[in-house]
Structures are given as structure tokens and as C-alpha cells.
mmCIF file of C-alpha atoms and ligand atoms in Angstrom:
data_model
loop_
_atom_site.group_PDB
_atom_site.id
_atom_site.type_symbol
_atom_site.label_atom_id
_atom_site.label_comp_id
_atom_site.label_asym_id
_atom_site.label_seq_id
_atom_site.Cartn_x
_atom_site.Cartn_y
_atom_site.Cartn_z
ATOM 1 C CA UNK H 1 -45.357 -32.191 41.684
ATOM 2 C CA UNK H 2 -47.391 -35.909 41.352
ATOM 3 C CA UNK H 3 -45.816 -38.602 43.473
ATOM 4 C CA UNK H 4 -47.257 -41.816 42.977
ATOM 5 C CA UNK H 5 -47.150 -44.424 45.587
ATOM 6 C CA UNK H 6 -47.564 -47.932 44.348
ATOM 7 C CA UNK H 7 -48.234 -49.941 48.072
ATOM 8 C CA UNK H 8 -47.752 -53.178 47.626
ATOM 9 C CA UNK H 9 -47.594 -54.222 51.339
ATOM 10 C CA UNK H 10 -50.081 -56.943 52.017
ATOM 11 C CA UNK H 11 -49.393 -56.937 55.697
ATOM 12 C CA UNK H 12 -51.640 -54.599 57.946
ATOM 13 C CA UNK H 13 -48.645 -53.319 59.978
ATOM 14 C CA UNK H 14 -46.425 -53.366 56.779
ATOM 15 C CA UNK H 15 -43.189 -51.552 57.708
ATOM 16 C CA UNK H 16 -42.019 -51.008 54.431
ATOM 17 C CA UNK H 17 -45.439 -48.866 53.760
ATOM 18 C CA UNK H 18 -44.210 -46.550 57.017
ATOM 19 C CA UNK H 19 -40.762 -45.649 55.256
ATOM 20 C CA UNK H 20 -42.891 -45.464 52.008
ATOM 21 C CA UNK H 21 -44.895 -42.713 53.564
ATOM 22 C CA UNK H 22 -42.140 -40.896 55.293
ATOM 23 C CA UNK H 23 -40.246 -41.054 52.050
ATOM 24 C CA UNK H 24 -43.407 -39.550 50.171
ATOM 25 C CA UNK H 25 -43.930 -36.757 52.445
ATOM 26 C CA UNK H 26 -40.447 -35.380 52.810
ATOM 27 C CA UNK H 27 -40.661 -35.776 48.922
ATOM 28 C CA UNK H 28 -43.433 -33.261 49.099
ATOM 29 C CA UNK H 29 -46.477 -32.775 46.260
ATOM 30 C CA UNK H 30 -49.487 -34.659 45.967
ATOM 31 C CA UNK H 31 -49.160 -38.190 47.039
ATOM 32 C CA UNK H 32 -51.637 -40.738 45.295
ATOM 33 C CA UNK H 33 -51.079 -43.725 47.075
ATOM 34 C CA UNK H 34 -52.474 -47.338 45.151
ATOM 35 C CA UNK H 35 -53.117 -50.047 47.410
ATOM 36 C CA UNK H 36 -52.604 -52.803 44.967
ATOM 37 C CA UNK H 37 -54.329 -55.648 48.007
ATOM 38 C CA UNK H 38 -57.610 -53.527 47.911
ATOM 39 C CA UNK H 39 -57.261 -52.733 43.868
ATOM 40 C CA UNK H 40 -57.788 -56.572 43.522
ATOM 41 C CA UNK H 41 -55.797 -56.156 39.424
ATOM 42 C CA UNK H 42 -56.530 -59.092 37.869
ATOM 43 C CA UNK H 43 -53.707 -61.353 36.308
ATOM 44 C CA UNK H 44 -53.424 -61.820 32.390
ATOM 45 C CA UNK H 45 -55.346 -64.702 32.053
ATOM 46 C CA UNK H 46 -56.219 -65.885 28.403
ATOM 47 C CA UNK H 47 -59.232 -63.589 27.589
ATOM 48 C CA UNK H 48 -58.565 -60.288 29.329
ATOM 49 C CA UNK H 49 -55.031 -60.521 27.438
ATOM 50 C CA UNK H 50 -56.985 -60.664 24.627
ATOM 51 C CA UNK H 51 -59.343 -57.946 25.151
ATOM 52 C CA UNK H 52 -56.646 -55.968 25.978
ATOM 53 C CA UNK H 53 -55.235 -56.399 22.733
ATOM 54 C CA UNK H 54 -58.229 -55.509 20.870
ATOM 55 C CA UNK H 55 -58.255 -52.321 22.625
ATOM 56 C CA UNK H 56 -54.745 -51.198 22.087
ATOM 57 C CA UNK H 57 -54.875 -52.300 18.172
ATOM 58 C CA UNK H 58 -57.925 -50.175 17.808
ATOM 59 C CA UNK H 59 -56.029 -47.471 19.769
ATOM 60 C CA UNK H 60 -58.904 -47.022 22.935
ATOM 61 C CA UNK H 61 -56.029 -45.780 24.870
ATOM 62 C CA UNK H 62 -58.463 -43.964 27.034
ATOM 63 C CA UNK H 63 -60.485 -47.037 27.929
ATOM 64 C CA UNK H 64 -61.079 -47.758 31.429
ATOM 65 C CA UNK H 65 -58.810 -50.513 31.154
ATOM 66 C CA UNK H 66 -55.735 -48.327 31.032
ATOM 67 C CA UNK H 67 -56.393 -46.188 33.671
ATOM 68 C CA UNK H 68 -54.058 -47.366 35.850
ATOM 69 C CA UNK H 69 -51.186 -46.853 32.597
ATOM 70 C CA UNK H 70 -51.828 -43.677 31.882
ATOM 71 C CA UNK H 71 -51.748 -42.855 35.780
ATOM 72 C CA UNK H 72 -48.415 -44.429 36.381
ATOM 73 C CA UNK H 73 -47.213 -42.358 32.746
ATOM 74 C CA UNK H 74 -48.274 -39.274 34.184
ATOM 75 C CA UNK H 75 -46.567 -39.397 37.540
ATOM 76 C CA UNK H 76 -43.591 -37.215 38.730
ATOM 77 C CA UNK H 77 -41.895 -39.352 40.545
ATOM 78 C CA UNK H 78 -42.940 -42.988 41.473
ATOM 79 C CA UNK H 79 -42.478 -44.694 44.733
ATOM 80 C CA UNK H 80 -42.914 -48.686 44.837
ATOM 81 C CA UNK H 81 -43.173 -50.303 48.401
ATOM 82 C CA UNK H 82 -42.544 -53.583 48.125
ATOM 83 C CA UNK H 83 -41.475 -56.232 51.332
ATOM 84 C CA UNK H 84 -39.044 -58.294 50.474
ATOM 85 C CA UNK H 85 -40.644 -61.754 49.361
ATOM 86 C CA UNK H 86 -38.970 -64.728 48.313
ATOM 87 C CA UNK H 87 -35.989 -63.183 47.724
ATOM 88 C CA UNK H 88 -37.908 -60.319 45.176
ATOM 89 C CA UNK H 89 -41.217 -58.768 45.894
ATOM 90 C CA UNK H 90 -44.944 -59.626 45.931
ATOM 91 C CA UNK H 91 -46.859 -61.356 43.164
ATOM 92 C CA UNK H 92 -49.351 -58.454 42.920
ATOM 93 C CA UNK H 93 -46.288 -56.123 42.184
ATOM 94 C CA UNK H 94 -45.618 -57.874 38.729
ATOM 95 C CA UNK H 95 -49.344 -57.865 38.256
ATOM 96 C CA UNK H 96 -49.764 -54.287 38.173
ATOM 97 C CA UNK H 97 -46.142 -53.985 36.474
ATOM 98 C CA UNK H 98 -48.163 -55.943 33.792
ATOM 99 C CA UNK H 99 -51.266 -53.520 33.866
ATOM 100 C CA UNK H 100 -49.103 -50.971 33.066
ATOM 101 C CA UNK H 101 -46.352 -51.436 31.245
ATOM 102 C CA UNK H 102 -48.301 -50.815 27.803
ATOM 103 C CA UNK H 103 -47.329 -49.887 24.322
ATOM 104 C CA UNK H 104 -47.886 -46.280 23.438
ATOM 105 C CA UNK H 105 -49.116 -44.978 26.974
ATOM 106 C CA UNK H 106 -45.867 -46.475 29.160
ATOM 107 C CA UNK H 107 -43.633 -46.415 25.805
ATOM 108 C CA UNK H 108 -43.376 -47.369 22.140
ATOM 109 C CA UNK H 109 -41.354 -49.135 19.870
ATOM 110 C CA UNK H 110 -39.489 -46.977 17.704
ATOM 111 C CA UNK H 111 -37.260 -47.771 14.476
ATOM 112 C CA UNK H 112 -34.488 -51.136 14.586
ATOM 113 C CA UNK H 113 -36.617 -52.751 17.638
ATOM 114 C CA UNK H 114 -36.123 -49.404 19.831
ATOM 115 C CA UNK H 115 -38.156 -48.400 22.974
ATOM 116 C CA UNK H 116 -39.034 -44.787 23.046
ATOM 117 C CA UNK H 117 -40.043 -44.037 27.153
ATOM 118 C CA UNK H 118 -43.284 -42.329 27.350
ATOM 119 C CA UNK H 119 -43.569 -41.745 31.367
ATOM 120 C CA UNK H 120 -42.883 -38.635 32.404
ATOM 121 C CA UNK H 121 -42.022 -39.353 35.472
ATOM 122 C CA UNK H 122 -37.895 -38.140 36.755
ATOM 123 C CA UNK H 123 -37.177 -40.360 39.417
ATOM 124 C CA UNK H 124 -38.177 -43.796 41.142
ATOM 125 C CA UNK H 125 -37.452 -45.119 44.608
ATOM 126 C CA UNK H 126 -37.822 -48.521 45.723
ATOM 127 C CA UNK H 127 -38.303 -49.163 49.026
ATOM 128 C CA UNK H 128 -37.817 -52.464 50.610
ATOM 129 C CA UNK H 129 -37.852 -54.396 54.130
ATOM 130 C CA UNK H 130 -36.801 -57.357 54.787
ATOM 131 C CA UNK H 131 -36.854 -60.069 57.753
ATOM 132 C CA UNK H 132 -33.390 -61.653 57.228
ATOM 133 C CA UNK H 133 -30.728 -60.200 54.804
ATOM 134 C CA UNK H 134 -31.104 -58.859 51.129
ATOM 135 C CA UNK H 135 -29.149 -61.474 49.101
ATOM 136 C CA UNK H 136 -29.049 -59.809 45.944
ATOM 137 C CA UNK H 137 -30.713 -56.538 44.926
ATOM 138 C CA UNK H 138 -31.188 -57.732 41.282
ATOM 139 C CA UNK H 139 -34.105 -59.607 42.113
ATOM 140 C CA UNK H 140 -36.462 -56.642 43.125
ATOM 141 C CA UNK H 141 -34.784 -53.144 42.920
ATOM 142 C CA UNK H 142 -32.478 -54.336 40.056
ATOM 143 C CA UNK H 143 -35.818 -55.462 37.816
ATOM 144 C CA UNK H 144 -37.214 -52.547 38.934
ATOM 145 C CA UNK H 145 -34.410 -50.237 37.746
ATOM 146 C CA UNK H 146 -33.940 -52.076 34.461
ATOM 147 C CA UNK H 147 -37.868 -51.603 33.556
ATOM 148 C CA UNK H 148 -37.622 -47.931 34.504
ATOM 149 C CA UNK H 149 -34.317 -47.122 32.314
ATOM 150 C CA UNK H 150 -35.243 -49.013 29.374
ATOM 151 C CA UNK H 151 -39.031 -48.861 29.183
ATOM 152 C CA UNK H 152 -39.786 -45.794 31.143
ATOM 153 C CA UNK H 153 -37.164 -43.426 30.611
ATOM 154 C CA UNK H 154 -36.470 -43.000 34.133
ATOM 155 C CA UNK H 155 -32.913 -42.628 34.606
ATOM 156 C CA UNK H 156 -32.653 -41.970 37.947
ATOM 157 C CA UNK H 157 -33.836 -44.364 40.487
ATOM 158 C CA UNK H 158 -33.042 -44.916 44.187
ATOM 159 C CA UNK H 159 -32.865 -48.159 46.434
ATOM 160 C CA UNK H 160 -34.330 -47.537 50.426
ATOM 161 C CA UNK H 161 -33.701 -50.745 51.817
ATOM 162 C CA UNK H 162 -34.148 -51.852 55.965
ATOM 163 C CA UNK H 163 -32.886 -55.294 56.930
ATOM 164 C CA UNK H 164 -33.019 -57.635 59.389
ATOM 165 C CA UNK H 165 -36.373 -56.928 60.692
ATOM 166 C CA UNK H 166 -37.298 -60.444 61.837
ATOM 167 C CA UNK H 167 -34.081 -61.053 62.976
ATOM 168 C CA UNK H 168 -33.909 -63.018 66.627
ATOM 169 C CA UNK H 169 -33.362 -59.649 69.134
ATOM 170 C CA UNK H 170 -33.755 -57.110 66.535
ATOM 171 C CA UNK H 171 -34.636 -54.244 68.293
ATOM 172 C CA UNK H 172 -37.527 -53.173 65.502
ATOM 173 C CA UNK H 173 -38.369 -49.753 66.736
ATOM 174 C CA UNK H 174 -34.939 -48.490 66.791
ATOM 175 C CA UNK H 175 -34.436 -49.633 63.466
ATOM 176 C CA UNK H 176 -37.239 -48.185 62.190
ATOM 177 C CA UNK H 177 -36.607 -45.130 63.749
ATOM 178 C CA UNK H 178 -32.922 -45.112 62.141
ATOM 179 C CA UNK H 179 -34.188 -45.321 58.942
ATOM 180 C CA UNK H 180 -36.686 -43.159 58.826
ATOM 181 C CA UNK H 181 -34.557 -40.614 60.226
ATOM 182 C CA UNK H 182 -32.162 -41.528 57.263
ATOM 183 C CA UNK H 183 -34.669 -40.806 54.757
ATOM 184 C CA UNK H 184 -35.777 -37.270 56.423
ATOM 185 C CA UNK H 185 -31.775 -36.417 56.106
ATOM 186 C CA UNK H 186 -31.016 -37.618 52.679
ATOM 187 C CA UNK H 187 -30.800 -34.802 49.827
ATOM 188 C CA UNK H 188 -32.538 -37.077 46.980
HETATM 189 C C1 FMN I 1 -44.223 -64.571 51.836
HETATM 190 C C2 FMN I 1 -43.366 -63.823 52.700
HETATM 191 C C3 FMN I 1 -41.597 -64.062 51.994
HETATM 192 C C4 FMN I 1 -40.759 -63.389 52.667
HETATM 193 N N1 FMN I 1 -39.849 -64.099 52.056
HETATM 194 C C5 FMN I 1 -38.457 -63.497 52.958
HETATM 195 C C6 FMN I 1 -36.922 -63.689 52.672
HETATM 196 O O1 FMN I 1 -37.018 -64.230 51.076
HETATM 197 N N2 FMN I 1 -36.019 -63.432 52.829
HETATM 198 C C7 FMN I 1 -36.192 -62.345 54.384
HETATM 199 O O2 FMN I 1 -35.191 -62.044 54.438
HETATM 200 N N3 FMN I 1 -37.569 -61.986 54.581
HETATM 201 C C8 FMN I 1 -38.575 -62.857 53.985
HETATM 202 N N4 FMN I 1 -39.773 -62.493 54.392
HETATM 203 C C9 FMN I 1 -39.873 -61.452 55.739
HETATM 204 C C10 FMN I 1 -40.389 -59.999 55.185
HETATM 205 O O3 FMN I 1 -39.365 -59.720 54.302
HETATM 206 C C11 FMN I 1 -40.048 -59.260 56.605
HETATM 207 O O4 FMN I 1 -40.793 -59.452 57.592
HETATM 208 C C12 FMN I 1 -40.479 -57.611 56.110
HETATM 209 O O5 FMN I 1 -40.234 -56.576 56.824
HETATM 210 C C13 FMN I 1 -42.320 -57.256 55.514
HETATM 211 O O6 FMN I 1 -42.803 -55.990 55.394
HETATM 212 P P1 FMN I 1 -43.224 -55.757 55.712
HETATM 213 O O7 FMN I 1 -43.346 -55.467 57.059
HETATM 214 O O8 FMN I 1 -43.772 -54.209 54.836
HETATM 215 O O9 FMN I 1 -45.058 -56.344 55.827
HETATM 216 C C14 FMN I 1 -41.184 -62.925 53.848
HETATM 217 C C15 FMN I 1 -42.327 -62.501 54.571
HETATM 218 C C16 FMN I 1 -43.148 -63.215 54.139
HETATM 219 C C17 FMN I 1 -44.755 -62.791 54.210
#
């Protein structure tokens, strides 16, 4: 089983990635971690977008430009490790989503504006931690869940969230220990 762990955690001592790696371990299988900060995937400015469109029109789906998209479409399980930033997630994760959500690799268009998913994954996990309270799940997890269902055909999505890690007086080691115990005990 191929597990793709998409790591959008920027801080060196990230709590989110610690939990996501525990989850990957628990799920079992071959884990490939894509560390977005290291990958330095570029946003879609004018020229790269034009280049990409030319390749797509020519049907050059095996071009290196689409390596991340093919890797994403081939995974059996996807884990997004995404700290809670500004009510949502780090911008590098959005750039990654724009990079992988490629027509004819991640999905294709069918008749009457329909979308036909082409991704193999059966499950997607969204792991996040926050400093305070997550005011609305829909800006992070909810958005990714919608993408998963609509474009990628992944019906089963799970949210694993741990809140209050920067709150005054928070016993961070205890909160983390408890979260890890939950991940280990859960039957996903
Ligand atoms: C740029 C940035 C934005 C953040 N925005 C929020 C926020 O909107 N709400 C919140 O509760 N915590 C916020 N935090 C705190 C983080 O969610 C919290 O520290 C989280 O545990 C970070 O995950 P990490 O340990 O994996 O880096 C923010 C932190 C950073 C660095």
C-alpha cells in the first residue's frame, strides 16, 4: 500500500508532522513523504501556466512537470499534514494542490460538465494542529474534503485535529501524548 504524506509543515519542530507520521506508521505500508518547503514548488505565474497548458494540449502527461500529479494520482492513501495558519493552512499547500490537480491525471471532464475522478486513493486524512481554537473546519479540512470528493473521487476523508497548543498554560507534551494515543487506538 502506497501512502503519500504531503508535508506542508514549515516549523522545524512541527507538532503536526509528528502526528501525521504517527498516523502513517499506524496505517502501515510504504510511506513517501513530500516535504513541500524543500520541494520549492513554484506558484503558477503566467509563463509556467502557459508552458503547462501547452504540454497538456499536446498530451505530454509523462513530462516531469506532472511528476507530483502522477505521484498523487497513484497513491492508495493520502495524508495532508497542515498546520492551522490564519484560519486555514500554509500557502505552500495551495500551491501543491494547483500543481497536482491536473486534468487527465487527477481527473477528467466527462459529458455535461461532469468530472470523472482518476485518482486511485480510497482514503484521505487531514492532520492539523492549532495554537488556539479552530473556528471553522471548512476553511482547511472542509475545502480539502470537497476537492477529494469532487475531483479525486475519494469518498472517505478523516480530520485529525489537535487544538490549543499555544494557549497559555497548555501542557503540550500531555496534549501530544494523548493525541498520539488516540491515533494509535483509532480504527481507521
Ligand atoms: C503563520 C501562522 C499563522 C497562524 N495562524 C493561526 C490561527 O489563525 N489560529 C490559531 O489558533 N493558531 C494559529 N497559528 C498557530 C499554529 O496553528 C500552531 O502553532 C500550530 O500548532 C503550528 O503547527 P506546527 O507545530 O506543526 O508548526 C499560526 C501560526 C503561524 C506560524
